[in-house]
Amino acid sequence: QVQLVESGGGLVQAGGSLRLSCAASGRTFSNYAMGWFRQAPGKEREFVAAISWSGVNTYYADSVKGRFTISRDNAKNTVYLQMNSLKPEDTAVYDCAAGGFTGLVQHEYDYWGQGTQVTVSS
């Protein structure tokens, strides 16, 4: 089992920045690829970003490419999502997830956090 706890969400004005963190405990963190997903009200959960176990490979949704950066610190068992130039359409609950592959879809991940709310005001 892997337990994931997100933090860092909040209310920010459009154009601002936030950094989300996801702290992992349980099994060896460095064995897992990590992903960030988000779900806006009335919408399905969507892929945001993913990072391989080593941190070498990263992937982004087109909607966040160039604005968001995913990174990880395996010594701290933590994955981060730096979000810059935030837009109102980025408003959502953001979840981190752990899995055996650096996937772009939900079913490729085995463990999920509880989510953190990000609200971007216009």
N, CA, C and O atoms as a printed pandas DataFrame, in Angstrom:
     atom_number atom_name residue_name chain_id  residue_number  x_coord  y_coord  z_coord
0              1         N          GLN        A               1    0.834   -1.195    0.000
1              2        CA          GLN        A               1    0.000    0.000    0.000
2              3         C          GLN        A               1    0.869    1.246    0.000
3              4         O          GLN        A               1    1.947    1.279    0.593
4              5         N          VAL        A               2    0.376    2.256   -0.672
5              6        CA          VAL        A               2    1.013    3.569   -0.684
6              7         C          VAL        A               2   -0.033    4.582   -0.243
7              8         O          VAL        A               2   -1.138    4.622   -0.785
8              9         N          GLN        A               3    0.316    5.383    0.724
9             10        CA          GLN        A               3   -0.586    6.447    1.162
10            11         C          GLN        A               3   -0.070    7.768    0.595
11            12         O          GLN        A               3    1.123    8.063    0.656
12            13         N          LEU        A               4   -0.988    8.548    0.047
13            14        CA          LEU        A               4   -0.633    9.816   -0.590
14            15         C          LEU        A               4   -1.431   10.947    0.045
15            16         O          LEU        A               4   -2.644   10.837    0.227
16            17         N          VAL        A               5   -0.747   12.025    0.380
17            18        CA          VAL        A               5   -1.404   13.183    0.977
18            19         C          VAL        A               5   -0.986   14.434    0.221
19            20         O          VAL        A               5    0.192   14.793    0.202
20            21         N          GLU        A               6   -1.956   15.096   -0.402
21            22        CA          GLU        A               6   -1.694   16.322   -1.142
22            23         C          GLU        A               6   -1.810   17.539   -0.230
23            24         O          GLU        A               6   -2.517   17.517    0.777
24            25         N          SER        A               7   -1.107   18.586   -0.603
25            26        CA          SER        A               7   -1.203   19.864    0.088
26            27         C          SER        A               7   -0.810   20.968   -0.886
27            28         O          SER        A               7   -0.282   20.709   -1.968
28            29         N          GLY        A               8   -1.080   22.205   -0.476
29            30        CA          GLY        A               8   -0.651   23.339   -1.269
30            31         C          GLY        A               8   -1.732   24.016   -2.081
31            32         O          GLY        A               8   -1.486   25.042   -2.715
32            33         N          GLY        A               9   -2.937   23.447   -2.069
33            34        CA          GLY        A               9   -4.018   24.087   -2.799
34            35         C          GLY        A               9   -4.465   25.364   -2.117
35            36         O          GLY        A               9   -4.040   25.674   -1.004
36            37         N          GLY        A              10   -5.330   26.101   -2.801
37            38        CA          GLY        A              10   -5.844   27.340   -2.227
38            39         C          GLY        A              10   -6.485   28.208   -3.275
39            40         O          GLY        A              10   -6.772   27.770   -4.389
40            41         N          LEU        A              11   -6.705   29.456   -2.893
41            42        CA          LEU        A              11   -7.328   30.450   -3.761
42            43         C          LEU        A              11   -6.246   31.391   -4.283
43            44         O          LEU        A              11   -5.445   31.913   -3.508
44            45         N          VAL        A              12   -6.224   31.602   -5.578
45            46        CA          VAL        A              12   -5.220   32.468   -6.187
46            47         C          VAL        A              12   -5.865   33.237   -7.331
47            48         O          VAL        A              12   -6.808   32.756   -7.959
48            49         N          GLN        A              13   -5.358   34.417   -7.596
49            50        CA          GLN        A              13   -5.872   35.197   -8.712
50            51         C          GLN        A              13   -5.297   34.683  -10.031
51            52         O          GLN        A              13   -4.218   34.093  -10.068
52            53         N          ALA        A              14   -6.030   34.915  -11.093
53            54        CA          ALA        A              14   -5.542   34.550  -12.418
54            55         C          ALA        A              14   -4.168   35.169  -12.660
55            56         O          ALA        A              14   -3.924   36.328  -12.325
56            57         N          GLY        A              15   -3.281   34.376  -13.245
57            58        CA          GLY        A              15   -1.917   34.816  -13.472
58            59         C          GLY        A              15   -0.967   34.456  -12.351
59            60         O          GLY        A              15    0.250   34.569  -12.502
60            61         N          GLY        A              16   -1.509   34.028  -11.238
61            62        CA          GLY        A              16   -0.696   33.682  -10.085
62            63         C          GLY        A              16   -0.135   32.276  -10.158
63            64         O          GLY        A              16   -0.282   31.574  -11.159
64            65         N          SER        A              17    0.514   31.882   -9.067
65            66        CA          SER        A              17    1.178   30.575   -9.012
66            67         C          SER        A              17    0.837   29.849   -7.717
67            68         O          SER        A              17    0.545   30.461   -6.690
68            69         N          LEU        A              18    0.883   28.541   -7.802
69            70        CA          LEU        A              18    0.769   27.668   -6.638
70            71         C          LEU        A              18    1.694   26.477   -6.849
71            72         O          LEU        A              18    1.976   26.090   -7.983
72            73         N          ARG        A              19    2.160   25.901   -5.749
73            74        CA          ARG        A              19    2.903   24.655   -5.836
74            75         C          ARG        A              19    2.203   23.606   -4.987
75            76         O          ARG        A              19    2.068   23.754   -3.772
76            77         N          LEU        A              20    1.767   22.558   -5.639
77            78        CA          LEU        A              20    1.161   21.440   -4.933
78            79         C          LEU        A              20    2.235   20.419   -4.563
79            80         O          LEU        A              20    3.200   20.208   -5.298
80            81         N          SER        A              21    2.041   19.801   -3.414
81            82        CA          SER        A              21    2.927   18.733   -2.967
82            83         C          SER        A              21    2.103   17.485   -2.713
83            84         O          SER        A              21    0.925   17.559   -2.364
84            85         N          CYS        A              22    2.731   16.352   -2.893
85            86        CA          CYS        A              22    2.087   15.074   -2.602
86            87         C          CYS        A              22    3.118   14.213   -1.880
87            88         O          CYS        A              22    4.104   13.771   -2.470
88            89         N          ALA        A              23    2.874   13.987   -0.607
89            90        CA          ALA        A              23    3.787   13.205    0.218
90            91         C          ALA        A              23    3.325   11.755    0.259
91            92         O          ALA        A              23    2.150   11.465    0.487
92            93         N          ALA        A              24    4.262   10.861    0.038
93            94        CA          ALA        A              24    3.949    9.432   -0.008
94            95         C          ALA        A              24    4.544    8.715    1.189
95            96         O          ALA        A              24    5.601    9.091    1.697
96            97         N          SER        A              25    3.855    7.686    1.628
97            98        CA          SER        A              25    4.363    6.804    2.680
98            99         C          SER        A              25    3.921    5.385    2.352
99           100         O          SER        A              25    3.016    5.163    1.548
100          101         N          GLY        A              26    4.579    4.440    2.992
101          102        CA          GLY        A              26    4.258    3.047    2.726
102          103         C          GLY        A              26    5.373    2.397    1.942
103          104         O          GLY        A              26    6.517    2.366    2.395
104          105         N          ARG        A              27    5.060    1.886    0.793
105          106        CA          ARG        A              27    6.046    1.197   -0.031
106          107         C          ARG        A              27    7.054    2.178   -0.632
107          108         O          ARG        A              27    6.857    3.392   -0.569
108          109         N          THR        A              28    8.113    1.658   -1.202
109          110        CA          THR        A              28    9.210    2.470   -1.718
110          111         C          THR        A              28    8.726    3.430   -2.797
111          112         O          THR        A              28    8.310    3.014   -3.878
112          113         N          PHE        A              29    8.787    4.700   -2.489
113          114        CA          PHE        A              29    8.274    5.741   -3.366
114          115         C          PHE        A              29    8.951    5.712   -4.724
115          116         O          PHE        A              29    8.299    5.895   -5.752
116          117         N          SER        A              30   10.258    5.483   -4.733
117          118        CA          SER        A              30   11.005    5.553   -5.987
118          119         C          SER        A              30   10.665    4.417   -6.947
119          120         O          SER        A              30   11.127    4.420   -8.088
120          121         N          ASN        A              31    9.873    3.454   -6.509
121          122        CA          ASN        A              31    9.452    2.374   -7.396
122          123         C          ASN        A              31    8.272    2.768   -8.270
123          124         O          ASN        A              31    7.918    2.044   -9.201
124          125         N          TYR        A              32    7.659    3.919   -7.975
125          126        CA          TYR        A              32    6.403    4.269   -8.608
126          127         C          TYR        A              32    6.512    5.488   -9.506
127          128         O          TYR        A              32    7.181    6.470   -9.182
128          129         N          ALA        A              33    5.834    5.398  -10.646
129          130        CA          ALA        A              33    5.566    6.593  -11.424
130          131         C          ALA        A              33    4.468    7.375  -10.707
131          132         O          ALA        A              33    3.644    6.795   -9.999
132          133         N          MET        A              34    4.462    8.680  -10.894
133          134        CA          MET        A              34    3.503    9.537  -10.226
134          135         C          MET        A              34    2.767   10.407  -11.237
135          136         O          MET        A              34    3.330   10.845  -12.240
136          137         N          GLY        A              35    1.510   10.639  -10.946
137          138        CA          GLY        A              35    0.713   11.474  -11.838
138          139         C          GLY        A              35   -0.133   12.470  -11.056
139          140         O          GLY        A              35   -0.444   12.265   -9.883
140          141         N          TRP        A              36   -0.491   13.537  -11.726
141          142        CA          TRP        A              36   -1.455   14.503  -11.205
142          143         C          TRP        A              36   -2.656   14.505  -12.151
143          144         O          TRP        A              36   -2.515   14.532  -13.373
144          145         N          PHE        A              37   -3.833   14.475  -11.545
145          146        CA          PHE        A              37   -5.084   14.578  -12.276
146          147         C          PHE        A              37   -5.915   15.676  -11.624
147          148         O          PHE        A              37   -5.626   16.101  -10.505
148          149         N          ARG        A              38   -6.937   16.128  -12.320
149          150        CA          ARG        A              38   -7.819   17.126  -11.734
150          151         C          ARG        A              38   -9.247   16.889  -12.179
151          152         O          ARG        A              38   -9.512   16.322  -13.239
152          153         N          GLN        A              39  -10.168   17.348  -11.321
153          154        CA          GLN        A              39  -11.581   17.237  -11.641
154          155         C          GLN        A              39  -12.271   18.537  -11.294
155          156         O          GLN        A              39  -12.305   18.944  -10.133
156          157         N          ALA        A              40  -12.818   19.181  -12.301
157          158        CA          ALA        A              40  -13.578   20.409  -12.121
158          159         C          ALA        A              40  -15.043   20.054  -11.870
159          160         O          ALA        A              40  -15.485   18.967  -12.242
160          161         N          PRO        A              41  -15.794   20.949  -11.250
161          162        CA          PRO        A              41  -17.214   20.674  -10.986
162          163         C          PRO        A              41  -17.973   20.334  -12.267
163          164         O          PRO        A              41  -17.886   21.053  -13.263
164          165         N          GLY        A              42  -18.714   19.234  -12.229
165          166        CA          GLY        A              42  -19.515   18.838  -13.370
166          167         C          GLY        A              42  -18.744   18.216  -14.517
167          168         O          GLY        A              42  -19.311   17.935  -15.573
168          169         N          LYS        A              43  -17.441   17.997  -14.310
169          170        CA          LYS        A              43  -16.618   17.418  -15.372
170          171         C          LYS        A              43  -15.955   16.142  -14.890
171          172         O          LYS        A              43  -15.879   15.875  -13.691
172          173         N          GLU        A              44  -15.479   15.361  -15.844
173          174        CA          GLU        A              44  -14.768   14.151  -15.481
174          175         C          GLU        A              44  -13.324   14.485  -15.088
175          176         O          GLU        A              44  -12.766   15.512  -15.474
176          177         N          ARG        A              45  -12.756   13.580  -14.312
177          178        CA          ARG        A              45  -11.358   13.750  -13.938
178          179         C          ARG        A              45  -10.494   13.659  -15.191
179          180         O          ARG        A              45  -10.730   12.823  -16.064
180          181         N          GLU        A              46   -9.474   14.546  -15.267
181          182        CA          GLU        A              46   -8.612   14.558  -16.437
182          183         C          GLU        A              46   -7.141   14.543  -16.039
183          184         O          GLU        A              46   -6.760   14.989  -14.957
184          185         N          PHE        A              47   -6.342   14.023  -16.938
185          186        CA          PHE        A              47   -4.899   13.960  -16.748
186          187         C          PHE        A              47   -4.300   15.356  -16.796
187          188         O          PHE        A              47   -4.705   16.189  -17.607
188          189         N          VAL        A              48   -3.323   15.605  -15.914
189          190        CA          VAL        A              48   -2.608   16.874  -15.899
190          191         C          VAL        A              48   -1.133   16.674  -16.245
191          192         O          VAL        A              48   -0.620   17.286  -17.182
192          193         N          ALA        A              49   -0.453   15.809  -15.479
193          194        CA          ALA        A              49    0.983   15.611  -15.675
194          195         C          ALA        A              49    1.392   14.291  -15.052
195          196         O          ALA        A              49    0.719   13.775  -14.159
196          197         N          ALA        A              50    2.510   13.745  -15.536
197          198        CA          ALA        A              50    3.041   12.505  -14.988
198          199         C          ALA        A              50    4.553   12.538  -15.042
199          200         O          ALA        A              50    5.150   13.239  -15.859
200          201         N          ILE        A              51    5.163   11.765  -14.155
201          202        CA          ILE        A              51    6.616   11.703  -14.083
202          203         C          ILE        A              51    7.035   10.262  -13.805
203          204         O          ILE        A              51    6.412    9.567  -13.003
204          205         N          SER        A              52    8.083    9.829  -14.470
205          206        CA          SER        A              52    8.573    8.465  -14.285
206          207         C          SER        A              52    9.215    8.313  -12.913
207          208         O          SER        A              52    9.457    9.299  -12.218
208          209         N          TRP        A              53    9.490    7.060  -12.528
209          210        CA          TRP        A              53   10.036    6.796  -11.207
210          211         C          TRP        A              53   11.378    7.508  -10.997
211          212         O          TRP        A              53   11.697    7.923   -9.883
212          213         N          SER        A              54   12.156    7.645  -12.069
213          214        CA          SER        A              54   13.471    8.277  -11.962
214          215         C          SER        A              54   13.400    9.791  -12.067
215          216         O          SER        A              54   14.338   10.496  -11.693
216          217         N          GLY        A              55   12.279   10.284  -12.578
217          218        CA          GLY        A              55   12.162   11.719  -12.803
218          219         C          GLY        A              55   12.654   12.164  -14.167
219          220         O          GLY        A              55   12.554   13.342  -14.508
220          221         N          VAL        A              56   13.180   11.244  -14.944
221          222        CA          VAL        A              56   13.763   11.605  -16.241
222          223         C          VAL        A              56   12.681   11.962  -17.260
223          224         O          VAL        A              56   12.839   12.895  -18.046
224          225         N          ASN        A              57   11.592   11.213  -17.235
225          226        CA          ASN        A              57   10.526   11.412  -18.223
226          227         C          ASN        A              57    9.323   12.099  -17.595
227          228         O          ASN        A              57    8.838   11.703  -16.535
228          229         N          THR        A              58    8.856   13.133  -18.273
229          230        CA          THR        A              58    7.664   13.847  -17.827
230          231         C          THR        A              58    6.698   14.017  -18.996
231          232         O          THR        A              58    7.099   14.066  -20.159
232          233         N          TYR        A              59    5.418   14.106  -18.651
233          234        CA          TYR        A              59    4.367   14.238  -19.658
234          235         C          TYR        A              59    3.345   15.239  -19.149
235          236         O          TYR        A              59    3.090   15.334  -17.948
236          237         N          TYR        A              60    2.759   15.991  -20.087
237          238        CA          TYR        A              60    1.802   17.024  -19.710
238          239         C          TYR        A              60    0.594   17.012  -20.638
239          240         O          TYR        A              60    0.692   16.675  -21.818
240          241         N          ALA        A              61   -0.534   17.385  -20.077
241          242        CA          ALA        A              61   -1.695   17.668  -20.911
242          243         C          ALA        A              61   -1.418   18.932  -21.710
243          244         O          ALA        A              61   -0.712   19.825  -21.242
244          245         N          ASP        A              62   -1.963   19.006  -22.898
245          246        CA          ASP        A              62   -1.736   20.187  -23.734
246          247         C          ASP        A              62   -2.199   21.474  -23.039
247          248         O          ASP        A              62   -1.618   22.541  -23.234
248          249         N          SER        A              63   -3.236   21.355  -22.240
249          250        CA          SER        A              63   -3.815   22.538  -21.602
250          251         C          SER        A              63   -2.903   23.160  -20.554
251          252         O          SER        A              63   -3.103   24.316  -20.182
252          253         N          VAL        A              64   -1.909   22.424  -20.069
253          254        CA          VAL        A              64   -1.032   22.959  -19.024
254          255         C          VAL        A              64    0.425   23.037  -19.467
255          256         O          VAL        A              64    1.272   23.552  -18.737
256          257         N          LYS        A              65    0.716   22.530  -20.655
257          258        CA          LYS        A              65    2.093   22.497  -21.140
258          259         C          LYS        A              65    2.647   23.918  -21.204
259          260         O          LYS        A              65    2.003   24.822  -21.736
260          261         N          GLY        A              66    3.843   24.105  -20.661
261          262        CA          GLY        A              66    4.470   25.411  -20.639
262          263         C          GLY        A              66    4.129   26.241  -19.421
263          264         O          GLY        A              66    4.773   27.255  -19.153
264          265         N          ARG        A              67    3.111   25.810  -18.676
265          266        CA          ARG        A              67    2.709   26.551  -17.466
266          267         C          ARG        A              67    2.944   25.735  -16.193
267          268         O          ARG        A              67    3.286   26.294  -15.151
268          269         N          PHE        A              68    2.762   24.429  -16.277
269          270        CA          PHE        A              68    2.914   23.558  -15.110
270          271         C          PHE        A              68    4.199   22.738  -15.250
271          272         O          PHE        A              68    4.626   22.399  -16.353
272          273         N          THR        A              69    4.797   22.430  -14.101
273          274        CA          THR        A              69    5.984   21.579  -14.084
274          275         C          THR        A              69    5.846   20.540  -12.987
275          276         O          THR        A              69    5.607   20.873  -11.826
276          277         N          ILE        A              70    6.000   19.277  -13.365
277          278        CA          ILE        A              70    5.976   18.195  -12.382
278          279         C          ILE        A              70    7.418   17.814  -12.053
279          280         O          ILE        A              70    8.280   17.775  -12.930
280          281         N          SER        A              71    7.660   17.537  -10.783
281          282        CA          SER        A              71    8.986   17.113  -10.354
282          283         C          SER        A              71    8.826   16.208   -9.148
283          284         O          SER        A              71    7.745   16.108   -8.568
284          285         N          ARG        A              72    9.912   15.551   -8.779
285          286        CA          ARG        A              72    9.855   14.668   -7.618
286          287         C          ARG        A              72   11.188   14.683   -6.888
287          288         O          ARG        A              72   12.245   14.924   -7.470
288          289         N          ASP        A              73   11.097   14.417   -5.597
289          290        CA          ASP        A              73   12.273   14.281   -4.755
290          291         C          ASP        A              73   12.152   12.928   -4.069
291          292         O          ASP        A              73   11.431   12.792   -3.081
292          293         N          ASN        A              74   12.844   11.948   -4.580
293          294        CA          ASN        A              74   12.705   10.602   -4.036
294          295         C          ASN        A              74   13.273   10.487   -2.621
295          296         O          ASN        A              74   12.868    9.611   -1.856
296          297         N          ALA        A              75   14.189   11.350   -2.283
297          298        CA          ALA        A              75   14.722   11.340   -0.913
298          299         C          ALA        A              75   13.680   11.822    0.090
299          300         O          ALA        A              75   13.709   11.443    1.261
300          301         N          LYS        A              76   12.761   12.658   -0.379
301          302        CA          LYS        A              76   11.713   13.196    0.494
302          303         C          LYS        A              76   10.367   12.508    0.262
303          304         O          LYS        A              76    9.367   12.870    0.882
304          305         N          ASN        A              77   10.344   11.520   -0.627
305          306        CA          ASN        A              77    9.089   10.808   -0.938
306          307         C          ASN        A              77    7.976   11.766   -1.334
307          308         O          ASN        A              77    6.834   11.623   -0.897
308          309         N          THR        A              78    8.315   12.731   -2.154
309          310        CA          THR        A              78    7.355   13.785   -2.490
310          311         C          THR        A              78    7.399   14.092   -3.990
311          312         O          THR        A              78    8.463   14.124   -4.607
312          313         N          VAL        A              79    6.230   14.312   -4.543
313          314        CA          VAL        A              79    6.110   14.797   -5.909
314          315         C          VAL        A              79    5.447   16.174   -5.859
315          316         O          VAL        A              79    4.601   16.445   -5.007
316          317         N          TYR        A              80    5.851   17.024   -6.783
317          318        CA          TYR        A              80    5.386   18.409   -6.798
318          319         C          TYR        A              80    4.727   18.745   -8.125
319          320         O          TYR        A              80    5.011   18.136   -9.156
320          321         N          LEU        A              81    3.847   19.723   -8.072
321          322        CA          LEU        A              81    3.287   20.292   -9.289
322          323         C          LEU        A              81    3.355   21.802   -9.148
323          324         O          LEU        A              81    2.567   22.406   -8.420
324          325         N          GLN        A              82    4.304   22.403   -9.849
325          326        CA          GLN        A              82    4.421   23.856   -9.874
326          327         C          GLN        A              82    3.494   24.388  -10.953
327          328         O          GLN        A              82    3.609   24.025  -12.124
328          329         N          MET        A              83    2.575   25.254  -10.544
329          330        CA          MET        A              83    1.575   25.779  -11.466
330          331         C          MET        A              83    1.748   27.286  -11.584
331          332         O          MET        A              83    1.564   28.018  -10.612
332          333         N          ASN        A              84    2.098   27.740  -12.767
333          334        CA          ASN        A              84    2.281   29.165  -13.040
334          335         C          ASN        A              84    1.246   29.655  -14.040
335          336         O          ASN        A              84    0.599   28.860  -14.721
336          337         N          SER        A              85    1.098   30.953  -14.119
337          338        CA          SER        A              85    0.156   31.563  -15.068
338          339         C          SER        A              85   -1.213   30.898  -14.985
339          340         O          SER        A              85   -1.798   30.520  -16.000
340          341         N          LEU        A              86   -1.706   30.765  -13.776
341          342        CA          LEU        A              86   -2.965   30.060  -13.566
342          343         C          LEU        A              86   -4.134   30.800  -14.195
343          344         O          LEU        A              86   -4.174   32.029  -14.247
344          345         N          LYS        A              87   -5.082   30.004  -14.668
345          346        CA          LYS        A              87   -6.276   30.521  -15.320
346          347         C          LYS        A              87   -7.512   30.052  -14.557
347          348         O          LYS        A              87   -7.449   29.042  -13.857
348          349         N          PRO        A              88   -8.619   30.752  -14.676
349          350        CA          PRO        A              88   -9.847   30.295  -14.000
350          351         C          PRO        A              88  -10.225   28.869  -14.385
351          352         O          PRO        A              88  -10.784   28.138  -13.567
352          353         N          GLU        A              89   -9.933   28.469  -15.599
353          354        CA          GLU        A              89  -10.270   27.105  -16.026
354          355         C          GLU        A              89   -9.383   26.033  -15.397
355          356         O          GLU        A              89   -9.623   24.842  -15.595
356          357         N          ASP        A              90   -8.372   26.435  -14.650
357          358        CA          ASP        A              90   -7.561   25.483  -13.893
358          359         C          ASP        A              90   -8.213   25.123  -12.562
359          360         O          ASP        A              90   -7.733   24.239  -11.853
360          361         N          THR        A              91   -9.301   25.802  -12.223
361          362        CA          THR        A              91  -10.011   25.518  -10.979
362          363         C          THR        A              91  -10.509   24.079  -10.959
363          364         O          THR        A              91  -11.231   23.649  -11.859
364          365         N          ALA        A              92  -10.113   23.336   -9.918
365          366        CA          ALA        A              92  -10.463   21.921   -9.830
366          367         C          ALA        A              92   -9.923   21.359   -8.521
367          368         O          ALA        A              92   -9.152   22.009   -7.814
368          369         N          VAL        A              93  -10.345   20.140   -8.217
369          370        CA          VAL        A              93   -9.691   19.354   -7.176
370          371         C          VAL        A              93   -8.556   18.586   -7.849
371          372         O          VAL        A              93   -8.770   17.870   -8.827
372          373         N          TYR        A              94   -7.365   18.743   -7.319
373          374        CA          TYR        A              94   -6.187   18.096   -7.885
374          375         C          TYR        A              94   -5.813   16.876   -7.044
375          376         O          TYR        A              94   -5.670   16.961   -5.824
376          377         N          ASP        A              95   -5.660   15.744   -7.723
377          378        CA          ASP        A              95   -5.297   14.492   -7.067
378          379         C          ASP        A              95   -3.939   14.026   -7.563
379          380         O          ASP        A              95   -3.616   14.161   -8.743
380          381         N          CYS        A              96   -3.149   13.478   -6.651
381          382        CA          CYS        A              96   -1.945   12.788   -7.093
382          383         C          CYS        A              96   -2.203   11.289   -7.040
383          384         O          CYS        A              96   -3.065   10.813   -6.301
384          385         N          ALA        A              97   -1.442   10.564   -7.835
385          386        CA          ALA        A              97   -1.631    9.125   -7.944
386          387         C          ALA        A              97   -0.296    8.446   -8.170
387          388         O          ALA        A              97    0.634    9.039   -8.716
388          389         N          ALA        A              98   -0.209    7.191   -7.743
389          390        CA          ALA        A              98    1.008    6.394   -7.900
390          391         C          ALA        A              98    0.676    5.116   -8.653
391          392         O          ALA        A              98   -0.370    4.504   -8.435
392          393         N          GLY        A              99    1.574    4.725   -9.536
393          394        CA          GLY        A              99    1.339    3.514  -10.302
394          395         C          GLY        A              99    2.639    2.931  -10.827
395          396         O          GLY        A              99    3.718    3.501  -10.664
396          397         N          GLY        A             100    2.499    1.778  -11.461
397          398        CA          GLY        A             100    3.678    1.087  -11.958
398          399         C          GLY        A             100    4.185    1.611  -13.288
399          400         O          GLY        A             100    5.310    1.309  -13.686
400          401         N          PHE        A             101    3.357    2.400  -13.986
401          402        CA          PHE        A             101    3.735    2.928  -15.285
402          403         C          PHE        A             101    3.470    4.419  -15.327
403          404         O          PHE        A             101    2.604    4.919  -14.609
404          405         N          THR        A             102    4.198    5.121  -16.152
405          406        CA          THR        A             102    4.004    6.565  -16.297
406          407         C          THR        A             102    2.858    6.774  -17.270
407          408         O          THR        A             102    3.056    7.111  -18.438
408          409         N          GLY        A             103    1.657    6.564  -16.758
409          410        CA          GLY        A             103    0.488    6.583  -17.612
410          411         C          GLY        A             103   -0.183    7.927  -17.710
411          412         O          GLY        A             103    0.064    8.834  -16.915
412          413         N          LEU        A             104   -1.044    8.031  -18.709
413          414        CA          LEU        A             104   -1.789    9.257  -18.937
414          415         C          LEU        A             104   -3.269    9.090  -18.632
415          416         O          LEU        A             104   -4.051   10.022  -18.816
416          417         N          VAL        A             105   -3.654    7.915  -18.167
417          418        CA          VAL        A             105   -5.054    7.659  -17.880
418          419         C          VAL        A             105   -5.187    7.104  -16.462
419          420         O          VAL        A             105   -4.250    6.527  -15.910
420          421         N          GLN        A             106   -6.366    7.293  -15.894
421          422        CA          GLN        A             106   -6.574    6.978  -14.480
422          423         C          GLN        A             106   -6.327    5.514  -14.147
423          424         O          GLN        A             106   -5.742    5.200  -13.111
424          425         N          HIS        A             107   -6.772    4.619  -15.023
425          426        CA          HIS        A             107   -6.723    3.204  -14.657
426          427         C          HIS        A             107   -5.311    2.658  -14.604
427          428         O          HIS        A             107   -5.105    1.519  -14.183
428          429         N          GLU        A             108   -4.332    3.448  -15.024
429          430        CA          GLU        A             108   -2.939    3.000  -14.946
430          431         C          GLU        A             108   -2.330    3.296  -13.568
431          432         O          GLU        A             108   -1.167    2.977  -13.320
432          433         N          TYR        A             109   -3.110    3.897  -12.688
433          434        CA          TYR        A             109   -2.625    4.238  -11.355
434          435         C          TYR        A             109   -3.368    3.433  -10.299
435          436         O          TYR        A             109   -4.572    3.197  -10.402
436          437         N          ASP        A             110   -2.624    3.020   -9.286
437          438        CA          ASP        A             110   -3.164    2.129   -8.272
438          439         C          ASP        A             110   -3.547    2.821   -6.976
439          440         O          ASP        A             110   -4.452    2.372   -6.273
440          441         N          TYR        A             111   -2.869    3.903   -6.659
441          442        CA          TYR        A             111   -3.074    4.584   -5.378
442          443         C          TYR        A             111   -3.364    6.052   -5.620
443          444         O          TYR        A             111   -2.788    6.684   -6.505
444          445         N          TRP        A             112   -4.273    6.579   -4.808
445          446        CA          TRP        A             112   -4.725    7.959   -4.985
446          447         C          TRP        A             112   -4.748    8.689   -3.654
447          448         O          TRP        A             112   -5.003    8.096   -2.606
448          449         N          GLY        A             113   -4.477    9.985   -3.714
449          450        CA          GLY        A             113   -4.630   10.832   -2.553
450          451         C          GLY        A             113   -6.061   11.311   -2.425
451          452         O          GLY        A             113   -6.936   10.916   -3.196
452          453         N          GLN        A             114   -6.287   12.172   -1.437
453          454        CA          GLN        A             114   -7.653   12.638   -1.157
454          455         C          GLN        A             114   -8.007   13.897   -1.937
455          456         O          GLN        A             114   -9.171   14.294   -1.996
456          457         N          GLY        A             115   -7.012   14.514   -2.524
457          458        CA          GLY        A             115   -7.251   15.701   -3.348
458          459         C          GLY        A             115   -7.053   16.999   -2.594
459          460         O          GLY        A             115   -7.200   17.057   -1.373
460          461         N          THR        A             116   -6.718   18.037   -3.339
461          462        CA          THR        A             116   -6.588   19.385   -2.784
462          463         C          THR        A             116   -7.239   20.363   -3.756
463          464         O          THR        A             116   -7.057   20.265   -4.969
464          465         N          GLN        A             117   -7.998   21.304   -3.206
465          466        CA          GLN        A             117   -8.766   22.236   -4.033
466          467         C          GLN        A             117   -7.892   23.386   -4.505
467          468         O          GLN        A             117   -7.167   23.996   -3.718
468          469         N          VAL        A             118   -7.967   23.669   -5.774
469          470        CA          VAL        A             118   -7.320   24.847   -6.357
470          471         C          VAL        A             118   -8.419   25.697   -6.980
471          472         O          VAL        A             118   -9.183   25.223   -7.821
472          473         N          THR        A             119   -8.490   26.946   -6.564
473          474        CA          THR        A             119   -9.486   27.863   -7.098
474          475         C          THR        A             119   -8.771   29.092   -7.641
475          476         O          THR        A             119   -8.015   29.753   -6.928
476          477         N          VAL        A             120   -9.018   29.388   -8.909
477          478        CA          VAL        A             120   -8.386   30.529   -9.570
478          479         C          VAL        A             120   -9.472   31.538   -9.889
479          480         O          VAL        A             120  -10.399   31.251  -10.646
480          481         N          SER        A             121   -9.353   32.718   -9.307
481          482        CA          SER        A             121  -10.352   33.764   -9.528
482          483         C          SER        A             121   -9.944   34.664  -10.689
483          484         O          SER        A             121   -8.759   34.880  -10.942
484          485         N          SER        A             122  -10.946   35.180  -11.383
485          486        CA          SER        A             122  -10.656   36.029  -12.548
486          487         C          SER        A             122  -10.562   37.492  -12.158
487          488         O          SER        A             122  -10.325   38.344  -13.014
